[in-house]
Amino acid sequence: MVLRKVIGTFCPMRQQGEKLRVSIEDITVSYNDLGSEDSPVILFIHGFPLNKSMWEGQLLAFQKTHRVIAYDVRGHGQTESGTGPFSIDLFVTDLLQLMDALKIEKATLCGLSMGGYIALNAIQSHPERFSALILCDTQCGADTPEGKEKRMKAIESLKKESIETYAEGSLPNLFAEESLKSRKEVVEAVRQMIITTREESLSKTLMTLAERKETCTRLKDINVPVLIVVGEQDTITPMDAAQLMHFKLLDSKLAAIPNAGHLSSLENLQAFNEVVREFLSSTDSIGQLSD
Ligand code: MLT
């Protein structure tokens, strides 16, 4: 009841389209919001250091059956950074405030990699707000000491080297070898997403990822259907990490995407959308608040 009253005050009418903006606590969030108001909602959360445009192929495919929303995480794409440090908890607070501002009581969350970290933390702290999860190329583990060390080195390098250099170093890890050769336009789109991210946001997010806590021990408490998707050639969050989540979750399906590395939704759009479509059709999603 309280939620209805508050959101009714701030957002009397839904805006629909692309590059929309909404103010939450201390920042303005940029988002795309397509599909019918009455359809079940899917919220897409991008990976690092990308932005909402990575979900274009999913928004196009699923807007016929769902209300589909992709937003830029704080400091990425067109969403403001605010002034303080980032944290996964802050990203989760932003997500919940975005849902309130858009009058979404309950949604399916689809997160890739960092988006998956946010999704897992969000459902663990606010289970009542989510009806299903799609975890793509992500993991429940925290960074190893070596992983943290690598992030610290990357933060140091970003002070000395250009973001273009950072992007060149990242691309071979994000894509399957074959995609790097044959999917030049997708690789270029991702390069653009990286080089247009502000250096300060890259560093703050690298620190956030290094400091994030594991979510594996609480996977057993998630009681909504979960689809785990992993690119067969993902080396950042490989099949082992996906299988661990699958083993610990009560109700999950695991789908391997051929011809794809860490960015399975981009590298093999067709296969990715197919497994998501199948999952959605088997899932009862609950839509947003009605006035
Ligand atoms: C991502 O794609 O979001 C990143 O690879 C996540 C990470 O580095 O842990």
Tab-separated table of C-alpha atoms in Angstrom, residues 108-276:
chain	number	residue	atom	x	y	z
A	108	THR	CA	12.040	-11.558	-14.001
A	109	LEU	CA	15.680	-10.484	-13.781
A	110	CYS	CA	18.083	-11.309	-16.586
A	111	GLY	CA	21.681	-10.399	-15.750
A	112	LEU	CA	24.917	-11.120	-17.545
A	113	SER	CA	28.082	-11.496	-15.485
A	114	MET	CA	28.130	-8.344	-13.296
A	115	GLY	CA	24.400	-8.142	-14.039
A	116	GLY	CA	24.126	-11.648	-12.581
A	117	TYR	CA	26.002	-10.579	-9.422
A	118	ILE	CA	23.476	-7.744	-9.021
A	119	ALA	CA	20.541	-10.068	-9.742
A	120	LEU	CA	21.688	-12.671	-7.188
A	121	ASN	CA	22.162	-10.052	-4.474
A	122	ALA	CA	18.828	-8.427	-5.320
A	123	ILE	CA	16.819	-11.644	-5.037
A	124	GLN	CA	18.623	-12.641	-1.863
A	125	SER	CA	17.788	-9.333	-0.157
A	126	HIS	CA	14.329	-8.767	-1.716
A	127	PRO	CA	12.917	-12.161	-2.785
A	128	GLU	CA	9.362	-10.817	-2.928
A	129	ARG	CA	10.221	-8.543	-5.887
A	130	PHE	CA	11.315	-11.228	-8.346
A	131	SER	CA	9.481	-14.059	-10.083
A	132	ALA	CA	12.317	-15.742	-12.000
A	133	LEU	CA	16.022	-15.343	-12.738
A	134	ILE	CA	18.059	-15.698	-15.895
A	135	LEU	CA	21.730	-15.854	-14.937
A	136	CYS	CA	23.998	-15.493	-17.949
A	137	ASP	CA	27.750	-16.087	-17.953
A	138	THR	CA	28.004	-15.321	-14.274
A	139	GLN	CA	28.983	-16.974	-11.003
A	140	CYS	CA	28.181	-17.023	-7.297
A	141	GLY	CA	31.809	-17.007	-6.105
A	142	ALA	CA	33.738	-13.969	-4.904
A	143	ASP	CA	37.061	-12.994	-6.476
A	144	THR	CA	40.066	-15.159	-5.623
A	145	PRO	CA	43.120	-13.302	-4.242
A	146	GLU	CA	44.640	-13.540	-7.752
A	147	GLY	CA	41.441	-12.155	-9.266
A	148	LYS	CA	41.489	-9.196	-6.859
A	149	GLU	CA	45.152	-8.590	-7.643
A	150	LYS	CA	44.369	-8.475	-11.371
A	151	ARG	CA	41.645	-5.878	-10.778
A	152	MET	CA	44.021	-3.712	-8.711
A	153	LYS	CA	46.571	-3.903	-11.531
A	154	ALA	CA	43.875	-2.897	-14.025
A	155	ILE	CA	42.964	0.120	-11.851
A	156	GLU	CA	46.655	1.122	-11.791
A	157	SER	CA	46.998	0.664	-15.573
A	158	LEU	CA	43.940	2.816	-16.194
A	159	LYS	CA	45.767	5.720	-14.524
A	160	LYS	CA	48.623	5.443	-17.027
A	161	GLU	CA	47.139	3.985	-20.164
A	162	SER	CA	44.202	4.937	-22.351
A	163	ILE	CA	40.772	3.321	-22.155
A	164	GLU	CA	41.372	2.168	-25.750
A	165	THR	CA	44.325	0.116	-24.486
A	166	TYR	CA	42.149	-1.259	-21.690
A	167	ALA	CA	39.489	-2.224	-24.264
A	168	GLU	CA	42.018	-3.960	-26.516
A	169	GLY	CA	43.175	-6.026	-23.543
A	170	SER	CA	39.602	-6.940	-22.531
A	171	LEU	CA	38.116	-8.030	-25.868
A	172	PRO	CA	40.033	-11.325	-26.239
A	173	ASN	CA	38.749	-12.400	-22.810
A	174	LEU	CA	35.148	-11.436	-23.457
A	175	PHE	CA	34.710	-13.223	-26.794
A	176	ALA	CA	35.257	-16.732	-28.095
A	177	GLU	CA	38.216	-16.839	-30.485
A	178	GLU	CA	35.937	-17.531	-33.426
A	179	SER	CA	33.642	-14.592	-32.578
A	180	LEU	CA	36.634	-12.242	-32.565
A	181	LYS	CA	37.315	-13.252	-36.170
A	182	SER	CA	33.822	-13.638	-37.568
A	183	ARG	CA	31.625	-11.226	-35.550
A	184	LYS	CA	33.543	-8.023	-36.228
A	185	GLU	CA	30.505	-5.736	-35.931
A	186	VAL	CA	29.563	-7.153	-32.510
A	187	VAL	CA	33.173	-6.905	-31.322
A	188	GLU	CA	33.301	-3.285	-32.481
A	189	ALA	CA	30.007	-2.486	-30.716
A	190	VAL	CA	31.423	-3.895	-27.469
A	191	ARG	CA	34.673	-1.961	-27.945
A	192	GLN	CA	32.606	1.208	-28.288
A	193	MET	CA	30.689	0.395	-25.093
A	194	ILE	CA	33.982	-0.005	-23.224
A	195	ILE	CA	35.758	3.099	-24.543
A	196	THR	CA	32.741	5.309	-23.870
A	197	THR	CA	32.677	4.284	-20.189
A	198	ARG	CA	34.313	6.926	-18.013
A	199	GLU	CA	37.672	5.973	-16.503
A	200	GLU	CA	36.450	6.825	-13.018
A	201	SER	CA	33.493	4.441	-13.436
A	202	LEU	CA	35.766	1.679	-14.718
A	203	SER	CA	38.003	2.007	-11.648
A	204	LYS	CA	35.134	2.282	-9.174
A	205	THR	CA	33.434	-0.777	-10.677
A	206	LEU	CA	36.637	-2.807	-10.746
A	207	MET	CA	36.969	-2.079	-7.015
A	208	THR	CA	33.316	-3.076	-6.482
A	209	LEU	CA	33.787	-6.368	-8.310
A	210	ALA	CA	36.940	-7.117	-6.300
A	211	GLU	CA	35.116	-6.436	-3.028
A	212	ARG	CA	31.917	-8.322	-3.823
A	213	LYS	CA	30.905	-11.154	-1.518
A	214	GLU	CA	30.058	-14.691	-2.532
A	215	THR	CA	26.394	-15.603	-2.926
A	216	CYS	CA	26.827	-19.396	-3.267
A	217	THR	CA	25.921	-20.247	0.325
A	218	ARG	CA	22.479	-18.643	-0.036
A	219	LEU	CA	21.548	-20.049	-3.453
A	220	LYS	CA	19.524	-22.783	-1.738
A	221	ASP	CA	17.131	-20.096	-0.420
A	222	ILE	CA	16.144	-18.879	-3.891
A	223	ASN	CA	12.718	-20.330	-4.550
A	224	VAL	CA	11.909	-19.069	-8.038
A	225	PRO	CA	12.771	-20.815	-11.325
A	226	VAL	CA	16.254	-20.014	-12.573
A	227	LEU	CA	17.740	-20.383	-16.022
A	228	ILE	CA	21.548	-20.507	-16.120
A	229	VAL	CA	23.062	-19.739	-19.503
A	230	VAL	CA	26.736	-20.079	-20.329
A	231	GLY	CA	28.756	-19.697	-23.509
A	232	GLU	CA	30.585	-22.942	-24.206
A	233	GLN	CA	33.844	-21.023	-24.584
A	234	ASP	CA	33.350	-18.655	-21.662
A	235	THR	CA	36.692	-18.434	-19.842
A	236	ILE	CA	35.765	-15.639	-17.374
A	237	THR	CA	32.814	-17.471	-15.801
A	238	PRO	CA	33.165	-20.954	-17.304
A	239	MET	CA	30.887	-23.988	-17.305
A	240	ASP	CA	32.222	-25.114	-13.884
A	241	ALA	CA	30.894	-21.915	-12.304
A	242	ALA	CA	27.523	-22.415	-14.010
A	243	GLN	CA	27.357	-26.048	-12.879
A	244	LEU	CA	28.099	-25.065	-9.280
A	245	MET	CA	25.098	-22.704	-9.268
A	246	HIS	CA	22.948	-25.333	-10.984
A	247	PHE	CA	23.896	-27.868	-8.301
A	248	LYS	CA	23.095	-25.497	-5.427
A	249	LEU	CA	19.839	-24.011	-6.726
A	250	LEU	CA	16.508	-25.692	-5.958
A	251	ASP	CA	14.921	-25.160	-9.353
A	252	SER	CA	17.284	-24.422	-12.220
A	253	LYS	CA	17.902	-25.276	-15.840
A	254	LEU	CA	21.339	-25.054	-17.381
A	255	ALA	CA	21.849	-24.198	-21.038
A	256	ALA	CA	25.194	-24.141	-22.842
A	257	ILE	CA	25.387	-21.807	-25.829
A	258	PRO	CA	27.598	-23.038	-28.696
A	259	ASN	CA	29.933	-20.684	-30.573
A	260	ALA	CA	29.998	-18.211	-27.720
A	261	GLY	CA	32.358	-17.019	-25.018
A	262	HIS	CA	31.513	-14.702	-22.101
A	263	LEU	CA	29.026	-12.587	-24.084
A	264	SER	CA	26.712	-15.429	-25.101
A	265	SER	CA	23.677	-13.167	-25.609
A	266	LEU	CA	25.582	-11.196	-28.259
A	267	GLU	CA	27.745	-13.894	-29.778
A	268	ASN	CA	24.959	-16.357	-30.470
A	269	LEU	CA	21.792	-14.299	-30.274
A	270	GLN	CA	19.605	-16.929	-31.874
A	271	ALA	CA	20.563	-19.819	-29.591
A	272	PHE	CA	20.500	-17.539	-26.543
A	273	ASN	CA	17.031	-16.177	-27.315
A	274	GLU	CA	15.744	-19.662	-28.005
A	275	VAL	CA	16.681	-21.001	-24.565
A	276	VAL	CA	15.332	-17.863	-22.900
